[in-house]
mmCIF file of C-alpha atoms and ligand atoms in Angstrom:
data_model
loop_
_atom_site.group_PDB
_atom_site.id
_atom_site.type_symbol
_atom_site.label_atom_id
_atom_site.label_comp_id
_atom_site.label_asym_id
_atom_site.label_seq_id
_atom_site.Cartn_x
_atom_site.Cartn_y
_atom_site.Cartn_z
ATOM 1 C CA MET D 1 -2.573 -7.585 -11.286
ATOM 2 C CA PRO D 2 -5.856 -7.553 -9.317
ATOM 3 C CA ALA D 3 -5.626 -7.602 -5.542
ATOM 4 C CA THR D 4 -5.676 -11.130 -4.128
ATOM 5 C CA VAL D 5 -8.494 -12.211 -1.842
ATOM 6 C CA HIS D 6 -8.791 -15.115 0.576
ATOM 7 C CA LEU D 7 -12.333 -16.013 1.627
ATOM 8 C CA VAL D 8 -13.188 -18.225 4.581
ATOM 9 C CA ILE D 9 -16.566 -19.943 4.793
ATOM 10 C CA PRO D 10 -17.202 -20.765 8.459
ATOM 11 C CA CYS D 11 -19.334 -23.888 8.747
ATOM 12 C CA TYR D 12 -21.096 -25.646 11.521
ATOM 13 C CA GLN D 13 -23.360 -28.515 10.473
ATOM 14 C CA GLU D 14 -23.800 -27.003 6.993
ATOM 15 C CA SER D 15 -23.865 -30.099 4.764
ATOM 16 C CA GLY D 16 -27.574 -29.547 4.162
ATOM 17 C CA ARG D 17 -27.171 -25.938 2.990
ATOM 18 C CA ILE D 18 -23.703 -25.272 1.554
ATOM 19 C CA GLY D 19 -23.773 -27.326 -1.680
ATOM 20 C CA PRO D 20 -25.475 -25.016 -4.222
ATOM 21 C CA PHE D 21 -23.884 -21.869 -2.783
ATOM 22 C CA LEU D 22 -20.345 -23.284 -2.777
ATOM 23 C CA ALA D 23 -20.696 -24.539 -6.357
ATOM 24 C CA GLU D 24 -21.930 -21.113 -7.503
ATOM 25 C CA LEU D 25 -19.195 -19.303 -5.572
ATOM 26 C CA CYS D 26 -16.480 -21.539 -7.051
ATOM 27 C CA ALA D 27 -17.775 -20.916 -10.559
ATOM 28 C CA VAL D 28 -17.818 -17.133 -10.242
ATOM 29 C CA THR D 29 -14.500 -16.827 -8.401
ATOM 30 C CA HIS D 30 -12.890 -19.070 -11.007
ATOM 31 C CA GLU D 31 -13.825 -16.439 -13.586
ATOM 32 C CA LEU D 32 -12.691 -13.590 -11.311
ATOM 33 C CA GLY D 33 -9.246 -15.052 -10.626
ATOM 34 C CA ASP D 34 -6.883 -14.431 -7.718
ATOM 35 C CA VAL D 35 -9.447 -15.500 -5.125
ATOM 36 C CA THR D 36 -8.940 -18.501 -2.865
ATOM 37 C CA ILE D 37 -11.648 -20.045 -0.703
ATOM 38 C CA ARG D 38 -11.412 -22.290 2.335
ATOM 39 C CA VAL D 39 -14.203 -23.961 4.262
ATOM 40 C CA VAL D 40 -13.430 -24.050 7.991
ATOM 41 C CA GLU D 41 -15.687 -26.401 9.892
ATOM 42 C CA ASP D 42 -15.449 -27.167 13.584
ATOM 43 C CA GLY D 43 -17.050 -29.587 15.911
ATOM 44 C CA SER D 44 -18.762 -31.869 13.411
ATOM 45 C CA ASP D 45 -18.960 -35.624 13.980
ATOM 46 C CA ASP D 46 -17.510 -38.128 11.500
ATOM 47 C CA ALA D 47 -20.769 -38.491 9.593
ATOM 48 C CA GLU D 48 -21.118 -34.739 9.058
ATOM 49 C CA ALA D 49 -17.430 -34.433 8.065
ATOM 50 C CA ALA D 50 -17.972 -37.216 5.500
ATOM 51 C CA ARG D 51 -21.036 -35.441 4.075
ATOM 52 C CA MET D 52 -19.048 -32.178 3.815
ATOM 53 C CA ARG D 53 -16.138 -33.946 2.097
ATOM 54 C CA ALA D 54 -18.537 -35.512 -0.398
ATOM 55 C CA ILE D 55 -19.688 -32.005 -1.358
ATOM 56 C CA ILE D 56 -16.301 -30.250 -1.265
ATOM 57 C CA THR D 57 -13.851 -32.798 -2.749
ATOM 58 C CA PRO D 58 -15.355 -32.853 -6.294
ATOM 59 C CA LEU D 59 -15.389 -29.036 -6.282
ATOM 60 C CA CYS D 60 -11.734 -28.931 -5.125
ATOM 61 C CA GLU D 61 -10.800 -31.212 -8.032
ATOM 62 C CA LYS D 62 -12.509 -28.878 -10.473
ATOM 63 C CA HIS D 63 -11.478 -25.534 -8.937
ATOM 64 C CA PRO D 64 -7.890 -25.156 -7.741
ATOM 65 C CA TYR D 65 -8.903 -21.933 -5.985
ATOM 66 C CA LEU D 66 -10.966 -23.970 -3.504
ATOM 67 C CA LEU D 67 -8.395 -25.028 -0.898
ATOM 68 C CA ASP D 68 -8.570 -28.189 1.203
ATOM 69 C CA PRO D 69 -11.226 -27.742 3.883
ATOM 70 C CA LEU D 70 -10.170 -27.545 7.480
ATOM 71 C CA PHE D 71 -11.955 -29.775 9.977
ATOM 72 C CA MET D 72 -11.331 -28.770 13.587
ATOM 73 C CA PRO D 73 -12.126 -31.243 16.367
ATOM 74 C CA ASP D 74 -13.607 -28.711 18.787
ATOM 75 C CA ASN D 75 -16.321 -26.160 18.239
ATOM 76 C CA LEU D 76 -14.649 -22.733 18.106
ATOM 77 C CA GLY D 77 -17.617 -20.549 17.223
ATOM 78 C CA LYS D 78 -18.079 -18.634 13.988
ATOM 79 C CA GLY D 79 -15.377 -16.070 14.807
ATOM 80 C CA GLY D 80 -12.912 -18.750 15.908
ATOM 81 C CA ALA D 81 -13.356 -20.517 12.573
ATOM 82 C CA VAL D 82 -12.953 -17.301 10.552
ATOM 83 C CA TYR D 83 -9.786 -16.296 12.448
ATOM 84 C CA THR D 84 -8.292 -19.804 12.143
ATOM 85 C CA GLY D 85 -8.671 -19.579 8.379
ATOM 86 C CA TRP D 86 -7.381 -16.006 8.187
ATOM 87 C CA ASN D 87 -4.329 -16.822 10.325
ATOM 88 C CA MET D 88 -3.305 -19.520 7.843
ATOM 89 C CA GLU D 89 -3.239 -17.058 4.953
ATOM 90 C CA LYS D 90 0.030 -15.128 4.749
ATOM 91 C CA THR D 91 -0.029 -13.376 1.393
ATOM 92 C CA ALA D 92 -3.497 -12.299 0.195
ATOM 93 C CA ASP D 93 -4.159 -8.556 0.045
ATOM 94 C CA TRP D 94 -7.675 -9.057 1.442
ATOM 95 C CA LEU D 95 -9.162 -11.449 3.951
ATOM 96 C CA GLY D 96 -12.874 -12.073 3.972
ATOM 97 C CA PHE D 97 -15.618 -14.370 5.087
ATOM 98 C CA VAL D 98 -19.038 -15.279 3.808
ATOM 99 C CA ASP D 99 -21.802 -17.339 5.413
ATOM 100 C CA ALA D 100 -22.262 -20.840 4.046
ATOM 101 C CA ASP D 101 -26.012 -20.817 3.621
ATOM 102 C CA GLY D 102 -26.285 -18.712 0.471
ATOM 103 C CA SER D 103 -28.368 -15.960 2.103
ATOM 104 C CA CYS D 104 -25.942 -13.675 0.314
ATOM 105 C CA SER D 105 -25.529 -14.729 -3.308
ATOM 106 C CA ALA D 106 -22.214 -15.414 -5.003
ATOM 107 C CA ALA D 107 -22.938 -12.404 -7.243
ATOM 108 C CA GLU D 108 -22.931 -10.126 -4.181
ATOM 109 C CA VAL D 109 -19.590 -11.610 -3.063
ATOM 110 C CA VAL D 110 -18.180 -10.780 -6.490
ATOM 111 C CA ARG D 111 -19.570 -7.234 -6.290
ATOM 112 C CA LEU D 112 -17.839 -6.657 -2.935
ATOM 113 C CA ILE D 113 -14.553 -8.031 -4.311
ATOM 114 C CA HIS D 114 -14.776 -5.657 -7.287
ATOM 115 C CA LEU D 115 -15.304 -2.756 -4.886
ATOM 116 C CA ALA D 116 -12.289 -3.819 -2.811
ATOM 117 C CA ARG D 117 -10.169 -4.035 -5.954
ATOM 118 C CA LYS D 118 -11.005 -0.436 -6.825
ATOM 119 C CA GLN D 119 -8.856 0.643 -3.877
ATOM 120 C CA PRO D 120 -5.283 1.297 -5.115
ATOM 121 C CA THR D 121 -4.007 -0.530 -2.019
ATOM 122 C CA PRO D 122 -6.162 -2.267 0.631
ATOM 123 C CA HIS D 123 -7.177 0.520 2.941
ATOM 124 C CA THR D 124 -10.886 0.570 3.861
ATOM 125 C CA ALA D 125 -12.619 -2.513 5.272
ATOM 126 C CA LEU D 126 -15.877 -3.389 3.500
ATOM 127 C CA PHE D 127 -18.775 -4.582 5.630
ATOM 128 C CA ALA D 128 -21.791 -5.807 3.701
ATOM 129 C CA SER D 129 -25.022 -4.483 5.153
ATOM 130 C CA ARG D 130 -28.690 -5.487 5.033
ATOM 131 C CA LEU D 131 -29.934 -1.919 4.876
ATOM 132 C CA GLY D 132 -32.127 -2.522 1.855
ATOM 133 C CA GLN D 133 -30.875 0.622 0.120
ATOM 134 C CA PHE D 134 -29.886 1.399 -3.480
ATOM 135 C CA GLY D 135 -32.263 -1.153 -4.957
ATOM 136 C CA ARG D 136 -30.915 -4.039 -2.901
ATOM 137 C CA LYS D 137 -33.611 -6.438 -1.704
ATOM 138 C CA VAL D 138 -33.571 -7.829 1.828
ATOM 139 C CA HIS D 139 -35.774 -10.694 3.009
ATOM 140 C CA ARG D 140 -35.421 -11.527 6.697
ATOM 141 C CA GLN D 141 -37.765 -12.750 9.377
ATOM 142 C CA TRP D 142 -39.232 -9.723 11.132
ATOM 143 C CA LYS D 143 -37.832 -10.948 14.496
ATOM 144 C CA ARG D 144 -34.299 -11.082 13.131
ATOM 145 C CA ARG D 145 -34.675 -7.696 11.471
ATOM 146 C CA LEU D 146 -35.894 -6.188 14.743
ATOM 147 C CA ILE D 147 -33.104 -7.726 16.810
ATOM 148 C CA GLY D 148 -30.609 -6.609 14.192
ATOM 149 C CA HIS D 149 -31.783 -2.995 14.586
ATOM 150 C CA VAL D 150 -31.593 -3.194 18.377
ATOM 151 C CA PHE D 151 -28.150 -4.737 18.209
ATOM 152 C CA GLY D 152 -26.901 -2.099 15.749
ATOM 153 C CA SER D 153 -28.102 0.640 18.123
ATOM 154 C CA LEU D 154 -26.404 -1.104 21.044
ATOM 155 C CA VAL D 155 -23.114 -1.229 19.155
ATOM 156 C CA SER D 156 -23.406 2.421 18.106
ATOM 157 C CA THR D 157 -24.322 3.571 21.633
ATOM 158 C CA LEU D 158 -21.856 1.500 23.641
ATOM 159 C CA LEU D 159 -18.911 1.666 21.259
ATOM 160 C CA HIS D 160 -19.558 5.073 19.650
ATOM 161 C CA ILE D 161 -19.127 3.639 16.177
ATOM 162 C CA ARG D 162 -21.951 4.387 13.772
ATOM 163 C CA ILE D 163 -22.955 1.188 12.030
ATOM 164 C CA HIS D 164 -26.349 -0.111 10.910
ATOM 165 C CA ASP D 165 -25.575 -3.789 10.466
ATOM 166 C CA SER D 166 -22.481 -5.117 12.205
ATOM 167 C CA GLN D 167 -23.540 -8.766 11.838
ATOM 168 C CA CYS D 168 -23.947 -9.259 8.117
ATOM 169 C CA GLY D 169 -22.278 -12.452 6.945
ATOM 170 C CA LEU D 170 -19.979 -10.948 4.305
ATOM 171 C CA LYS D 171 -16.943 -8.806 5.070
ATOM 172 C CA LEU D 172 -13.558 -7.950 3.549
ATOM 173 C CA VAL D 173 -10.651 -6.622 5.594
ATOM 174 C CA PRO D 174 -7.119 -5.576 4.523
ATOM 175 C CA ARG D 175 -4.831 -8.428 5.607
ATOM 176 C CA SER D 176 -2.024 -6.183 6.818
ATOM 177 C CA THR D 177 -4.431 -4.375 9.167
ATOM 178 C CA TYR D 178 -5.889 -7.649 10.420
ATOM 179 C CA GLN D 179 -2.414 -8.944 11.238
ATOM 180 C CA ARG D 180 -1.760 -5.885 13.394
ATOM 181 C CA ILE D 181 -4.942 -6.256 15.430
ATOM 182 C CA ALA D 182 -5.243 -10.058 15.524
ATOM 183 C CA PRO D 183 -3.321 -10.612 18.800
ATOM 184 C CA ALA D 184 -5.886 -8.499 20.689
ATOM 185 C CA LEU D 185 -9.002 -10.255 19.337
ATOM 186 C CA ARG D 186 -10.648 -12.432 21.980
ATOM 187 C CA ILE D 187 -14.275 -12.942 20.973
ATOM 188 C CA HIS D 188 -14.963 -16.051 18.903
ATOM 189 C CA GLY D 189 -18.767 -16.287 19.029
ATOM 190 C CA PHE D 190 -21.391 -14.567 16.897
ATOM 191 C CA ALA D 191 -20.323 -11.091 18.148
ATOM 192 C CA PHE D 192 -16.754 -11.474 16.874
ATOM 193 C CA ASP D 193 -17.441 -8.963 14.084
ATOM 194 C CA VAL D 194 -18.207 -6.277 16.655
ATOM 195 C CA GLU D 195 -14.808 -6.674 18.299
ATOM 196 C CA LEU D 196 -13.218 -6.784 14.852
ATOM 197 C CA LEU D 197 -15.016 -3.565 13.914
ATOM 198 C CA ALA D 198 -13.894 -1.813 17.134
ATOM 199 C CA ALA D 199 -10.292 -2.956 16.675
ATOM 200 C CA LEU D 200 -10.233 -1.774 13.051
ATOM 201 C CA HIS D 201 -11.725 1.555 14.088
ATOM 202 C CA ASP D 202 -9.223 2.001 16.949
ATOM 203 C CA THR D 203 -6.275 1.278 14.702
ATOM 204 C CA GLY D 204 -7.433 3.967 12.280
ATOM 205 C CA CYS D 205 -8.758 1.656 9.577
ATOM 206 C CA PRO D 206 -11.915 3.139 8.016
ATOM 207 C CA PHE D 207 -14.831 0.928 7.033
ATOM 208 C CA HIS D 208 -17.698 1.277 4.588
ATOM 209 C CA GLU D 209 -21.076 -0.385 4.894
ATOM 210 C CA ILE D 210 -22.085 -1.703 1.479
ATOM 211 C CA PRO D 211 -25.792 -2.506 1.026
ATOM 212 C CA ILE D 212 -26.292 -5.968 -0.438
ATOM 213 C CA SER D 213 -29.264 -8.150 -1.314
ATOM 214 C CA TRP D 214 -29.994 -10.843 1.255
ATOM 215 C CA PHE D 215 -32.519 -13.670 1.092
ATOM 216 C CA GLU D 216 -32.451 -15.360 4.464
ATOM 217 C CA THR D 217 -32.030 -19.125 4.153
ATOM 218 C CA PRO D 218 -33.985 -21.080 6.770
ATOM 219 C CA GLY D 219 -32.147 -23.341 9.216
ATOM 220 C CA GLY D 220 -29.872 -20.719 10.862
ATOM 221 C CA HIS D 221 -27.946 -21.538 14.045
ATOM 222 C CA VAL D 222 -28.490 -18.250 15.858
ATOM 223 C CA HIS D 223 -30.906 -18.771 18.735
ATOM 224 C CA LEU D 224 -32.641 -15.428 19.064
ATOM 225 C CA VAL D 225 -32.958 -15.280 22.855
ATOM 226 C CA ARG D 226 -29.841 -17.151 24.020
ATOM 227 C CA ASP D 227 -27.467 -15.691 21.405
ATOM 228 C CA SER D 228 -28.837 -12.139 21.648
ATOM 229 C CA PHE D 229 -28.021 -12.206 25.348
ATOM 230 C CA ARG D 230 -24.523 -13.603 24.741
ATOM 231 C CA MET D 231 -23.875 -11.097 21.973
ATOM 232 C CA ALA D 232 -24.973 -8.149 24.112
ATOM 233 C CA ARG D 233 -22.638 -9.416 26.862
ATOM 234 C CA ASP D 234 -19.796 -9.615 24.333
ATOM 235 C CA VAL D 235 -20.423 -6.038 23.151
ATOM 236 C CA TRP D 236 -20.147 -4.987 26.782
ATOM 237 C CA ARG D 237 -16.831 -6.891 27.014
ATOM 238 C CA VAL D 238 -15.534 -5.081 23.946
ATOM 239 C CA ARG D 239 -16.440 -1.785 25.578
ATOM 240 C CA GLN D 240 -14.697 -2.763 28.819
ATOM 241 C CA GLY D 241 -11.591 -3.903 26.960
ATOM 242 C CA ARG D 242 -11.421 -0.585 25.146
ATOM 243 C CA SER D 243 -11.761 1.499 28.285
ATOM 244 C CA HIS D 244 -9.018 -0.571 30.000
ATOM 245 C CA ARG D 245 -6.683 0.047 27.075
ATOM 246 C CA ALA D 246 -7.549 3.757 27.083
ATOM 247 C CA GLY D 247 -6.437 3.746 30.755
HETATM 248 N N1 GDP X 1 -17.157 -22.928 11.941
HETATM 249 C C1 GDP X 1 -18.262 -22.478 12.542
HETATM 250 N N2 GDP X 1 -19.180 -21.823 11.821
HETATM 251 C C2 GDP X 1 -20.291 -21.410 12.453
HETATM 252 C C3 GDP X 1 -20.538 -21.641 13.837
HETATM 253 N N3 GDP X 1 -21.749 -21.105 14.147
HETATM 254 C C4 GDP X 1 -22.231 -20.581 12.988
HETATM 255 N N4 GDP X 1 -21.365 -20.771 11.979
HETATM 256 C C5 GDP X 1 -21.499 -20.369 10.585
HETATM 257 O O1 GDP X 1 -21.785 -18.988 10.549
HETATM 258 C C6 GDP X 1 -22.586 -18.693 9.419
HETATM 259 C C7 GDP X 1 -23.835 -17.951 9.862
HETATM 260 O O2 GDP X 1 -24.610 -18.814 10.644
HETATM 261 P P1 GDP X 1 -26.161 -19.012 10.416
HETATM 262 O O3 GDP X 1 -26.524 -20.282 11.092
HETATM 263 O O4 GDP X 1 -26.506 -18.889 8.956
HETATM 264 O O5 GDP X 1 -26.713 -17.775 11.219
HETATM 265 P P2 GDP X 1 -28.184 -17.162 11.188
HETATM 266 O O6 GDP X 1 -28.695 -17.283 9.789
HETATM 267 O O7 GDP X 1 -27.961 -15.738 11.623
HETATM 268 O O8 GDP X 1 -28.969 -17.954 12.186
HETATM 269 C C8 GDP X 1 -22.884 -20.044 8.743
HETATM 270 O O9 GDP X 1 -21.964 -20.232 7.698
HETATM 271 C C9 GDP X 1 -22.658 -21.031 9.883
HETATM 272 O O10 GDP X 1 -22.328 -22.327 9.463
HETATM 273 C C10 GDP X 1 -19.535 -22.339 14.567
HETATM 274 O O11 GDP X 1 -19.653 -22.573 15.758
HETATM 275 N N5 GDP X 1 -18.432 -22.727 13.881
HETATM 276 MG MG1 MG X 2 -27.887 -17.648 7.969
#
């Protein structure tokens, strides 16, 4: 039996971007088997929720692995949406998330799932990475690439965890490990993956960065100046939280 995987797609105002990617993802995971997918959307108005339902409902009817989407009344942030979806899943061997905009193709999601399934039991978290190595192609705006490098250095320097790309929108984590660390996770914005990474590291869970191809889809929500500042502040919070726990 292959390991089971539950994937959350966090969505905020994604009705204009998610359609082709979700259809492709449903088709490939249907062939893979033992993968469930849930869209978690928060803070949309009625019109946006209706547009999302119009995209998702026909796919749900066709693919039983696509679970009913979750529409939350308040905006939780990307991390809040991912954790809400993960907390609902009680049995899968792996928990994961993937961005809704198709910057990472469904084929790359499948590749990461195959890699996870090579582990005899879920042990090592897999963080996709936009390193552009091993023949993987990466297309990103130069500003985002630059900020990504700065942010990766900040994470490595402040948290003493060597990582090149902590923010890539595709990750798989062993569910049993996540359940152990979940009560301590506080950050729900765009830097949630940094806190997740630190908590995994501190609990002794190794992680691998897996280079993937990435073709940045326009229309992203990250505001380079405002969100970079907030994310740097959150990395500092993670550092403070760790030093408090270390006494
Ligand atoms: N549920 C939820 N998802 C979010 C929120 N902010 C961003 N996302 C999702 O996070 C993913 C990455 O966001 P995106 O806008 O592509 O980021 P960018 O490309 O780095 O600017 C997408 O699937 C977004 O819909 C949020 O507040 N709530
Ligand atoms: Mg994006």
